[in-house]
XYZ file of C-alpha atoms in Angstrom:
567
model
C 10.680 103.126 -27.777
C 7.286 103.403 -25.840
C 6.502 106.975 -27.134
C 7.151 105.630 -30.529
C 4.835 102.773 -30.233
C 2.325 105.241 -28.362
C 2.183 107.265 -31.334
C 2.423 104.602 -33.880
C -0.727 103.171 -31.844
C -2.296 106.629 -31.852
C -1.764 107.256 -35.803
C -3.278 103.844 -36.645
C -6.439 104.828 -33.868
C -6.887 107.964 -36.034
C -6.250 106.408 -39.490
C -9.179 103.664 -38.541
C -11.471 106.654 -37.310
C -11.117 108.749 -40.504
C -11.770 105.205 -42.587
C -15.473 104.988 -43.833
C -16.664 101.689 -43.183
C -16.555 100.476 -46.317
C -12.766 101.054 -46.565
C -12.393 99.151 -42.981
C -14.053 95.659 -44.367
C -11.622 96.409 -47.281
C -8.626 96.353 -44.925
C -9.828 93.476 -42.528
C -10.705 91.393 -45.559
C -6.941 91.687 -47.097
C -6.097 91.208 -43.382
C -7.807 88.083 -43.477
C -7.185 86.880 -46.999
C -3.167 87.362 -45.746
C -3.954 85.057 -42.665
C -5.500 82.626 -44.864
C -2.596 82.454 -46.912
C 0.368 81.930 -44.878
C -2.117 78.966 -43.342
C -2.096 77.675 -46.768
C 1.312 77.746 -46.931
C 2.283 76.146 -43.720
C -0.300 73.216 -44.352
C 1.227 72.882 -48.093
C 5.056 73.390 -46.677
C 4.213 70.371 -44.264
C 2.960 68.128 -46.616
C 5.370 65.224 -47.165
C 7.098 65.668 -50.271
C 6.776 61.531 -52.248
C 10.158 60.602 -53.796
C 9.962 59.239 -57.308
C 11.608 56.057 -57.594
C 11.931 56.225 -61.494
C 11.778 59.857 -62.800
C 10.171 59.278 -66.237
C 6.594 58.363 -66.562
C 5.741 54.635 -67.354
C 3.534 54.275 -70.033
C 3.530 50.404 -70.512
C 0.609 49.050 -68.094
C 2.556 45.774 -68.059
C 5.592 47.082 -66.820
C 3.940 49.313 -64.379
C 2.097 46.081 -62.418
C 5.345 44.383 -62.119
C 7.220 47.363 -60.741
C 3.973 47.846 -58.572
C 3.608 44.607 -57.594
C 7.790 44.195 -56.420
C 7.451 47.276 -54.266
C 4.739 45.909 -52.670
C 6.575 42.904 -52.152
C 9.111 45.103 -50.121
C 6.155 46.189 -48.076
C 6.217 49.772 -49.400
C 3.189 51.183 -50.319
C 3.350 53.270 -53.841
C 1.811 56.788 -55.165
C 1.339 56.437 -59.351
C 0.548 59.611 -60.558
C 0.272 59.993 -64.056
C 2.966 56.789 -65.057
C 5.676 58.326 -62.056
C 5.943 55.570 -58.898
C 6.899 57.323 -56.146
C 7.456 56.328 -52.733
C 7.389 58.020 -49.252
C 11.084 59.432 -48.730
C 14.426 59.145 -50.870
C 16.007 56.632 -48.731
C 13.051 53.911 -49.594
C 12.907 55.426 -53.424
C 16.968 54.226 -53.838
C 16.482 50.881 -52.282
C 13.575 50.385 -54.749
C 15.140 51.963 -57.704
C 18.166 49.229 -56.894
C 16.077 46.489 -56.391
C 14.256 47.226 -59.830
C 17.577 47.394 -61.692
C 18.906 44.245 -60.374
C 15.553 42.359 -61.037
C 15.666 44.030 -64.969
C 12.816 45.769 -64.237
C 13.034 48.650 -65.383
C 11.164 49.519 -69.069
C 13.516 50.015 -71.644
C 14.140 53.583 -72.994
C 13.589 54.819 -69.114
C 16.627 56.083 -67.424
C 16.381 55.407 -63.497
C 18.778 58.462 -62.794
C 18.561 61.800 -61.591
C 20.800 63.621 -64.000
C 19.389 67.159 -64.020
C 20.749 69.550 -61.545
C 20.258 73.253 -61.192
C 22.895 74.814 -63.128
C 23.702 78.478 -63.272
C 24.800 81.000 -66.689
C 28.265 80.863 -65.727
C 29.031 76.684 -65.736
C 31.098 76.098 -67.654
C 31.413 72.030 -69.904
C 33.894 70.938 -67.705
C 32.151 72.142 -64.337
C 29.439 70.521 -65.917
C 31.111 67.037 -66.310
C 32.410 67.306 -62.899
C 29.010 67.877 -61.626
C 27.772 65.371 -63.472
C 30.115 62.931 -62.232
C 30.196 63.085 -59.050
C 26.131 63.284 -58.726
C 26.459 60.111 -60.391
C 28.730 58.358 -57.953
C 26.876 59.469 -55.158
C 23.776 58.433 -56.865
C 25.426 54.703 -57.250
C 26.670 54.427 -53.981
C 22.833 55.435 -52.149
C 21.676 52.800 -54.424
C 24.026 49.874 -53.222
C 23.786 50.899 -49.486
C 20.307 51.016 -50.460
C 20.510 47.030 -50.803
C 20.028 44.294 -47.853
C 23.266 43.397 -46.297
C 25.464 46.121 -47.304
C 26.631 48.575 -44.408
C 28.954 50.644 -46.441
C 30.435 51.022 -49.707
C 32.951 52.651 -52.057
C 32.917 53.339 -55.814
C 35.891 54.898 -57.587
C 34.510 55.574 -61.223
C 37.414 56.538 -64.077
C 35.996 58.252 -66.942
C 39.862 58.684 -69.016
C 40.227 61.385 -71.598
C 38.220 61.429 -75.068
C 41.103 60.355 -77.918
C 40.910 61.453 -81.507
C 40.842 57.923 -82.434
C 38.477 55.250 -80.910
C 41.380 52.505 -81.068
C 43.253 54.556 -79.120
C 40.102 55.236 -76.107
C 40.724 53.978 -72.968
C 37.727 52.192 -71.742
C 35.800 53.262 -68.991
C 36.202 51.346 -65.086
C 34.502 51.196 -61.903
C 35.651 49.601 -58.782
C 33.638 49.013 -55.900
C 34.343 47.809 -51.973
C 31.203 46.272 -50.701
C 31.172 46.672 -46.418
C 28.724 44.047 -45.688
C 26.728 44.112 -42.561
C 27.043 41.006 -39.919
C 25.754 38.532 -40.658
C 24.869 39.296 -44.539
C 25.038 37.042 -46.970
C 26.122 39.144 -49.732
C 29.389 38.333 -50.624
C 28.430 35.007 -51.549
C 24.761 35.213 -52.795
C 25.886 35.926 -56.728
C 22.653 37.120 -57.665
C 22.984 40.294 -55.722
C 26.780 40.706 -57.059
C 24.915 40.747 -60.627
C 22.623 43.246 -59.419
C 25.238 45.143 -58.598
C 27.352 44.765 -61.681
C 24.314 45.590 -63.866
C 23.450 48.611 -62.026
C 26.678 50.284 -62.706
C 26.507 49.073 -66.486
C 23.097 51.029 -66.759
C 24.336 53.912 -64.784
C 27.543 54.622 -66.556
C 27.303 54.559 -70.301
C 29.984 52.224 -71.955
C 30.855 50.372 -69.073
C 31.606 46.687 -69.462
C 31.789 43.478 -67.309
C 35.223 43.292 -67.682
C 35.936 46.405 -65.990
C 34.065 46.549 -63.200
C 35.682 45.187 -60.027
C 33.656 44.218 -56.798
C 35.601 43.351 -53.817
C 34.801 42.908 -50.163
C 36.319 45.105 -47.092
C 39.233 42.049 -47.199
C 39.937 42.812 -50.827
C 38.442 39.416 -51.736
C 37.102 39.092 -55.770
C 33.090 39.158 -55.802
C 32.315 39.023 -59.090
C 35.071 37.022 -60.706
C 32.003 34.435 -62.324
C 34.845 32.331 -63.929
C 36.427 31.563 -60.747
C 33.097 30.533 -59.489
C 32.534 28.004 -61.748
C 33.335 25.293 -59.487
C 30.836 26.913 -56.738
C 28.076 26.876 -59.420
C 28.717 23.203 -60.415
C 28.558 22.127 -56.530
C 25.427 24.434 -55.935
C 23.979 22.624 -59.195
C 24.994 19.282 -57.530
C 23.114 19.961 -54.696
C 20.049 21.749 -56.101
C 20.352 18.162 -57.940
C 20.407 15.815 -55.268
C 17.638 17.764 -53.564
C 15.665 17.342 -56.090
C 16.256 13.127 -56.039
C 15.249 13.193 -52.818
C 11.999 15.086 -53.203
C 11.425 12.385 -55.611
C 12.354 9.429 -53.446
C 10.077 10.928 -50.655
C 7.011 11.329 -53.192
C 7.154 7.812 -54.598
C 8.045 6.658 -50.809
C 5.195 8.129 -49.590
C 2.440 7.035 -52.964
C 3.669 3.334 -52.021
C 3.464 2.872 -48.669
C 0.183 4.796 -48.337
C -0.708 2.003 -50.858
C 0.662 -0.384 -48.806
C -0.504 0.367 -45.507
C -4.109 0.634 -46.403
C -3.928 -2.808 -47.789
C -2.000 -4.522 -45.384
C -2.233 -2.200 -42.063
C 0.231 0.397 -41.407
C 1.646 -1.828 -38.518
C 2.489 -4.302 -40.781
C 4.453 -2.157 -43.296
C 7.263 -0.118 -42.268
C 10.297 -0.744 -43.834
C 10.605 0.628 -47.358
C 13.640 1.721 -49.372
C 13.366 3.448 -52.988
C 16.347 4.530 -55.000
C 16.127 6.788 -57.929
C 19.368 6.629 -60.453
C 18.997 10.088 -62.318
C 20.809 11.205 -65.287
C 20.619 15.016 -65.267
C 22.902 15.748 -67.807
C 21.774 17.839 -71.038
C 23.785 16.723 -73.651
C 23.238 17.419 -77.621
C 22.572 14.608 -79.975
C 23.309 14.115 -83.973
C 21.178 10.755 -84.740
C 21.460 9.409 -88.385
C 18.594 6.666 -88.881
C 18.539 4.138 -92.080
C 14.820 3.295 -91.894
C 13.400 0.962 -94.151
C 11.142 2.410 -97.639
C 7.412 1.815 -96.908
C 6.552 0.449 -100.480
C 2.661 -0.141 -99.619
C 0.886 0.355 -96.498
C -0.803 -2.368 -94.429
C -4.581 -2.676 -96.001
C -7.030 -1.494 -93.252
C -8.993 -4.316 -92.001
C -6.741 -7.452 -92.638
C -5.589 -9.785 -89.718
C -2.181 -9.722 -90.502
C 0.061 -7.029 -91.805
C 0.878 -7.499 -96.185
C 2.720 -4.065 -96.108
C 6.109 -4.032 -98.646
C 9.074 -3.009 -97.293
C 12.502 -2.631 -99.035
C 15.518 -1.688 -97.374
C 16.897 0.133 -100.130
C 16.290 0.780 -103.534
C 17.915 1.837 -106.999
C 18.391 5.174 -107.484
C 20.597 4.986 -110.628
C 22.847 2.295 -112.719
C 25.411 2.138 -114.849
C 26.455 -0.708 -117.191
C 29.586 -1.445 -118.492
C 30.762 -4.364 -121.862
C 34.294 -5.370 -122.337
C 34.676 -7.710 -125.325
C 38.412 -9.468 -126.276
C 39.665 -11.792 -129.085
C 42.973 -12.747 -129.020
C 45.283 -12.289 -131.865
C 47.403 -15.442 -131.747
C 50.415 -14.450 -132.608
C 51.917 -10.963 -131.831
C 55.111 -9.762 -133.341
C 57.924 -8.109 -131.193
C 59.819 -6.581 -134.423
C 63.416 -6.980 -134.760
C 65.336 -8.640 -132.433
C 67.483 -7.195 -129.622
C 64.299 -4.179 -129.543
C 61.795 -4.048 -127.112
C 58.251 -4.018 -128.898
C 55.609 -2.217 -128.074
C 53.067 -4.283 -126.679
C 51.052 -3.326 -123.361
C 52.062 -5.741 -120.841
C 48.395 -6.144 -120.427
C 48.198 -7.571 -123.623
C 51.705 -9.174 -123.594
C 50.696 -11.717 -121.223
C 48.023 -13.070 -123.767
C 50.432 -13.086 -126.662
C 50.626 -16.409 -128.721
C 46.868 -17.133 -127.415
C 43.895 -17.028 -129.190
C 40.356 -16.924 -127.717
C 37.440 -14.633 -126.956
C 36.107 -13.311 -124.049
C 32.824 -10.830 -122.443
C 32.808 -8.972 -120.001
C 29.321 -7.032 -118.470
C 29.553 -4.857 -115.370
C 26.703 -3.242 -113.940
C 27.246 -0.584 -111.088
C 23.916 0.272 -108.963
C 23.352 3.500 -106.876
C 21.114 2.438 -103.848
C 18.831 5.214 -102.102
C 18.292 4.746 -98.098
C 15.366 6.161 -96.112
C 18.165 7.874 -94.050
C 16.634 10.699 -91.201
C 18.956 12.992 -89.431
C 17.781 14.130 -85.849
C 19.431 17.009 -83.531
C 18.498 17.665 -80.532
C 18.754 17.720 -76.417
C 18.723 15.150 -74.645
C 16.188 15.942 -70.873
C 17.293 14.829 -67.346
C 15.903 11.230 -67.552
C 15.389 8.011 -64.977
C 18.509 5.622 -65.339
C 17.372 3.158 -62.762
C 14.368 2.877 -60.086
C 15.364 0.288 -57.025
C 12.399 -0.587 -54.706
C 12.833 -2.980 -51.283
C 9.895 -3.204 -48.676
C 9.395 -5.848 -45.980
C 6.149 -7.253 -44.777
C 5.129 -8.449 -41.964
C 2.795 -11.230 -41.273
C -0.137 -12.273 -39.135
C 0.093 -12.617 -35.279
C -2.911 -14.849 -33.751
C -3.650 -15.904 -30.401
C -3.795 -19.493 -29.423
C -7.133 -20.497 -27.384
C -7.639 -23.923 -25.176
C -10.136 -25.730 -25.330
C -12.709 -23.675 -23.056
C -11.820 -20.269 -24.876
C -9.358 -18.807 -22.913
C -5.870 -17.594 -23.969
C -2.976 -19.709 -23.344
C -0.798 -18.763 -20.990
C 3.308 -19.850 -21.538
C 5.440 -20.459 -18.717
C 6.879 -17.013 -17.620
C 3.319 -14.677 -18.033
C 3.663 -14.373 -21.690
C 0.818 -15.339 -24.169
C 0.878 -18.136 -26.731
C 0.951 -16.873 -30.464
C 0.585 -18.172 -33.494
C 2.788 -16.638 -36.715
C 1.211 -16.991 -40.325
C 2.807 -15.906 -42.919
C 1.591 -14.193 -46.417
C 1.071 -15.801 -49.172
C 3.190 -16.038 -52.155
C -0.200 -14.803 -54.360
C -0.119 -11.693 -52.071
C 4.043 -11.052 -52.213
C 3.024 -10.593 -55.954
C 0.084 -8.461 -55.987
C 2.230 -5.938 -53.396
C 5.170 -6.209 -56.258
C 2.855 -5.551 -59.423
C 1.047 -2.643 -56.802
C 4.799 -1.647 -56.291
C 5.842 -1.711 -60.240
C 2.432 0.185 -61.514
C 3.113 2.851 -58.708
C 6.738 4.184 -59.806
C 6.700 2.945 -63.842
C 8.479 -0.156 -63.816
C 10.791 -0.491 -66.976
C 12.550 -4.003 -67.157
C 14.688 -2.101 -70.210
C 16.310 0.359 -67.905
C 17.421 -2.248 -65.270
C 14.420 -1.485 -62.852
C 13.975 -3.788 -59.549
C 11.310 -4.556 -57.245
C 11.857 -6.757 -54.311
C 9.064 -7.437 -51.472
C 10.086 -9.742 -48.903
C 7.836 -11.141 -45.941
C 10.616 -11.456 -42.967
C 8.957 -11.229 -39.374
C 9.346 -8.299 -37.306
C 10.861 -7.961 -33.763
C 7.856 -7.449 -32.000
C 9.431 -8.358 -28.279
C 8.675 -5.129 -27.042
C 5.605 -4.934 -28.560
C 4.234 -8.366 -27.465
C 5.446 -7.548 -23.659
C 3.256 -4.211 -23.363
C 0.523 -6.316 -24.928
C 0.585 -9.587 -22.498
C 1.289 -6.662 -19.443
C -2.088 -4.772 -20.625
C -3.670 -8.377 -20.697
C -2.756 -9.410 -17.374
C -3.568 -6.133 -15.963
C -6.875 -6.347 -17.397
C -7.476 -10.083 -15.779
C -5.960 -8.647 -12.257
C -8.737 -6.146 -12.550
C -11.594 -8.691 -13.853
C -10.261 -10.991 -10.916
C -10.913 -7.840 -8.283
C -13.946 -6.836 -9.536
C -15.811 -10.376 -9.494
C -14.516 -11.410 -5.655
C -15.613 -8.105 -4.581
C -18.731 -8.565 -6.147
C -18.942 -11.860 -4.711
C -17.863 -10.579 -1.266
C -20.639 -7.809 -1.619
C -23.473 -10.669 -2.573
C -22.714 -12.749 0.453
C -22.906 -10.009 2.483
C -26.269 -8.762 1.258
C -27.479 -12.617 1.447
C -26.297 -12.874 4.971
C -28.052 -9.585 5.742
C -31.350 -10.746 4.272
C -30.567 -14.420 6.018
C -30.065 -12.471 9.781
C -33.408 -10.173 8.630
C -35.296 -13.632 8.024
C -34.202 -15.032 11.240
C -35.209 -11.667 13.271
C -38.298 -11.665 12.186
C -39.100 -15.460 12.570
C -37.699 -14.878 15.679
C -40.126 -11.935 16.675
C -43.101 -13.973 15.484
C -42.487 -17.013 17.374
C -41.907 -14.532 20.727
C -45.504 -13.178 19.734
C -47.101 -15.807 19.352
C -45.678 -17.143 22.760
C -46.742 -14.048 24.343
C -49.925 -14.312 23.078
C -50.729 -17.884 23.665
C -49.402 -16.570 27.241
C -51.950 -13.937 27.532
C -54.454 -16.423 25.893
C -54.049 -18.558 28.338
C -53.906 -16.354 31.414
C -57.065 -14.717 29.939
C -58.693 -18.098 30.183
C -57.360 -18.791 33.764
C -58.995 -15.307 35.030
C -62.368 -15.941 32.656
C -62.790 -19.216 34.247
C -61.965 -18.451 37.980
C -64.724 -15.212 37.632
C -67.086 -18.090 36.549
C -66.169 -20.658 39.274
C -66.509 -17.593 41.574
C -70.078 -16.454 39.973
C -71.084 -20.149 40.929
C -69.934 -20.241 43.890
C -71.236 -17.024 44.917
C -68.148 -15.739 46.324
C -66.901 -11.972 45.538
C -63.622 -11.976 44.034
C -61.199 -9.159 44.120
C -59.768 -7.765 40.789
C -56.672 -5.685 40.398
C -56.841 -2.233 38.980
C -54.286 -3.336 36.410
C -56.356 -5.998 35.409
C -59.716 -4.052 36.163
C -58.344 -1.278 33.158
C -57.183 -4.455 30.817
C -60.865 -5.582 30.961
C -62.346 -2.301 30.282
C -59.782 -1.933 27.656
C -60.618 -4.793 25.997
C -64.514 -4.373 25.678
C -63.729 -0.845 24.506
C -61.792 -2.642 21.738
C -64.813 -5.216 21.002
C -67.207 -2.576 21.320
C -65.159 -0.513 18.424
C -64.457 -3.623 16.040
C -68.073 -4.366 16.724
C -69.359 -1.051 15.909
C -66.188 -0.310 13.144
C -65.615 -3.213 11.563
C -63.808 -1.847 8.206
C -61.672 0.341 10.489
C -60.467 -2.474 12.693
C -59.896 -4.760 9.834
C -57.618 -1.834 8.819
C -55.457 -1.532 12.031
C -55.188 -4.911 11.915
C -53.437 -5.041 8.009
C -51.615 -1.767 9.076
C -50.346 -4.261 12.357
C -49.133 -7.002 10.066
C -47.426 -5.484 7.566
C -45.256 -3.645 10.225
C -44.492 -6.816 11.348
């Protein structure tokens, strides 16, 4: 195998030095254009391949936005191209296609099959047929697993033999077992059962409601719509009463936002509104004798001259009778009965005349025939609301609350008016359409609240707030007696000092005097007298400080503030 490579290697070395350069670029630009295009094809092979969810093209704009706009409602995103909507894989393009079908979406004249396969020159019809119909089933059944809830299903399709005669065709069925998934709520939401039922009517020509049969995985009837007649009618109850009491909440909440920004939402909180509905749609035949407008009201006039009739003549007839009576009227031989009308026998042997007029009228009415349907209407409206009064406090004489036996505040209840229990009714009656015809009522009642509770939390807060009042003032009491007794012992200190000052220096004053004196009795005397040192240095010290004030005046005067103010 080597050698065979070695010389397979070693022919191509020689073939590539024999080439002339021109016929090497040939070869390594077919090389090239090769590599290029089995890249091409890889990159176009791994290109995701969009399933169309309706094979046709759509050419009604209209009917294109819906579809569009319900895929996108399934939070698929779709391709258009040129009228086809196609989605990202086959699994997403059935659910679609399913939900379209069940929604009548789809555009008439557009078939949401697949129906072509790949056939071959040998198939034969029947092979055909076969083919046919078991693409479709399979079809049908990815289109209801397709749908929300269902985990598995099963058609059986019977498409019975073409007859000669169509009286004697047997019609084609479909049966289906639905496998929903936990939880679902399939096999009683009916609108998916008639998605269901319609999608195998427009899948398999000829098929009618009748025979089609959906059943659950417990053989249970899903779309037996007769039998769920009585389901409808309590679903249409409720859808009813639901809708009464989004009524009664609306005219509930119009009223007492009325209310409550008149008389304070604390004072308004009981209110009760009944709506009697009639939502029955019943046909009418009305016939209506109305009276014949003979001239209208003249324009301008303070009171109304029109002519009215009730009826008039249309047509008459008039009829004379006119009899003389004979007097005597023969009855022919005797033992024969004659021939006289008895009409006329009872006026035999009478003579007289008589005339008779009759006049017959045909009257013409202003007659008007209505049909029609009679609309859910308002039978009766019943309104009750209760409000409260005015709670005031009671004050004594100096302005301050009074205080019951027990820590509870004195109040005082006033009650509203009769003038404003009538306003709040009219408010009441303008607010929901009061009809006194229909048998409407309004009742507003002022009956005092329970506020026990209420009133306790209140008088607690109150004290709470005098306990803290009460604190704050003896403390601040407490803490101005203590400052005054600090400024009183500050007063008294320095009085205090000054008095010991001045004693000490009336002291030194004095002694001052005792030594001046005794140096002049010794000067006169002659005699030498000894001085301390202490009192030696106090002297010098002193006529330094004379000598200074003397010479410094300003500065002394000075010290001396500075001296005071210290003390």
């Amino acid at each position: 195998m080597n050698e065979f490579l070695k010389k397979l290697l070693a022919k191509a070395a020689g073939f590539w030095a024999d080439w002339s350069m021109r016929q090497r670029g040939v070869f390594l630009a077919v090389i090239a254009a090769i590599i290029v295009g089995v890249v091409m094809l890889f990159r176009v092979s791994a290109t995701p391949v969009l399933a169309s969810v309706i094979s046709r093209p759509i050419r009604d704009e209209a009917a294109l936005e819906k579809i569009i706009d319900r895929i996108n409602e399934e939070g698929v995103i779709p391709t258009v191209t040129n009228g086809v909507v196609q989605v990202a894989d086959p699994a997403t393009a059935r659910r679609m296609r399913a939900i379209l079908i069940r929604e009548d979406l789809i555009p008439a004249g557009t078939s949401p099959w697949q129906i072509f396969d790949t056939e071959s020159w040998t198939i034969t019809d029947f092979e055909r047929n076969v083919k046919l119909q078991r693409s479709l089933t399979n079809m049908i059944i990815d289109h209801i697993r397709a749908i929300d809830g269902v985990d598995n299903v099963k058609v059986t399709i019977v498409w019975p033999k073409e007859e000669l005669f169509r009286s004697e065709q047997n019609p084609v069925s479909a049966s289906v077992t639905i496998i929903p998934t936990p939880g679902s709520d399939i096999t009683q939401n009916r609108k998916k059962i008639e998605g269901i039922q319609k999608l195998l009517k427009s899948a398999i020509e000829g098929l009618k409601d009748e025979n089609i049969t959906i059943t659950d995985n417990y053989g249970l009837v899903l779309n037996d719509f007769e039998g769920m007649k009585d389901f409808d009618k309590q679903a249409l109850t409720e859808r009813q009463q639901k809708f009464i009491l989004d009524m009664e909440k609306k005219y509930k909440g119009l009223v007492l936002n009325a209310l409550q920004g008149t008389f304070s939402a604390n004072r308004v909180k009981d209110l009760n509104i009944k709506f009697d509905y009639d939502l029955r749609r019943l046909s009418i035949t009305e016939k209506e004798i109305l009276p014949i407008m003979m001239k209208e009201k003249t324009p301008g006039l303070p009171y109304d001259d029109s002519e009215r009739l009730a009826s008039i003549i249309a047509s008459e007839s008039v009829s004379e009778t006119k009899w003389k009576g004979t007097g005597y009227n023969p009855e022919g031989p005797s033992g024969v009965e004659g021939q006289t009308p008895p009409a006329f026998k009872d006026m035999s042997n009478l003579y007289g005349e008589m005339n008779q007029n009759t006049k017959t009228h045909n009257m013409e009415w202003n007659e008007r025939n209505t049909q029609g349907e009679t609309n859910p209407k308002i039978d009766r409206v019943t309104v009750s609301v209760n409000i409260d009064g005015i709670y005031a406090y009671k004050y004594d004489e100096k302005g301050n609350k009074i205080v019951l036996p027990g820590n509870t505040l004195e109040r005082e209840y006033t009650p509203i008016s009769d003038k404003d229990l009538r306003d709040a009714e009219l408010l009441i009656r303008d607010a929901i359409g009061y009809n006194s015809a229909r048998g409407d009522s309004v009742t507003v009642r002022n009956i005092k609240f329970d506020r026990t509770e209420e009133f306790k939390l209140q008088d607690a807060e109150y004290f709470k707030q005098q306990q803290i009042k009460t604190t704050i003032i003896v403390f601040l009491s407490g803490l101005t007696l203590l400052l005054f007794g600090f400024m009183l012992f500050r007063a008294i200190s320095r009085e205090m000092e000054r008095r010991r000052r001045l004693a000490e220096e009336e002291r030194a004053r004095r002694e001052q005097m005792l030594r001046e004196s005794a140096m002049a009795e010794a000067e006169q005397e002659g005699t030498e007298v000894s001085i301390s040192l202490e009192e030696r240095n106090r002297m010098e010290l002193m006529e330094s400080v004379v000598n200074m004030a003397k010479e410094h005046p300003e500065d002394a005067a000075q010290l001396i503030r500075t001296w005071i103010l210290e003390e």
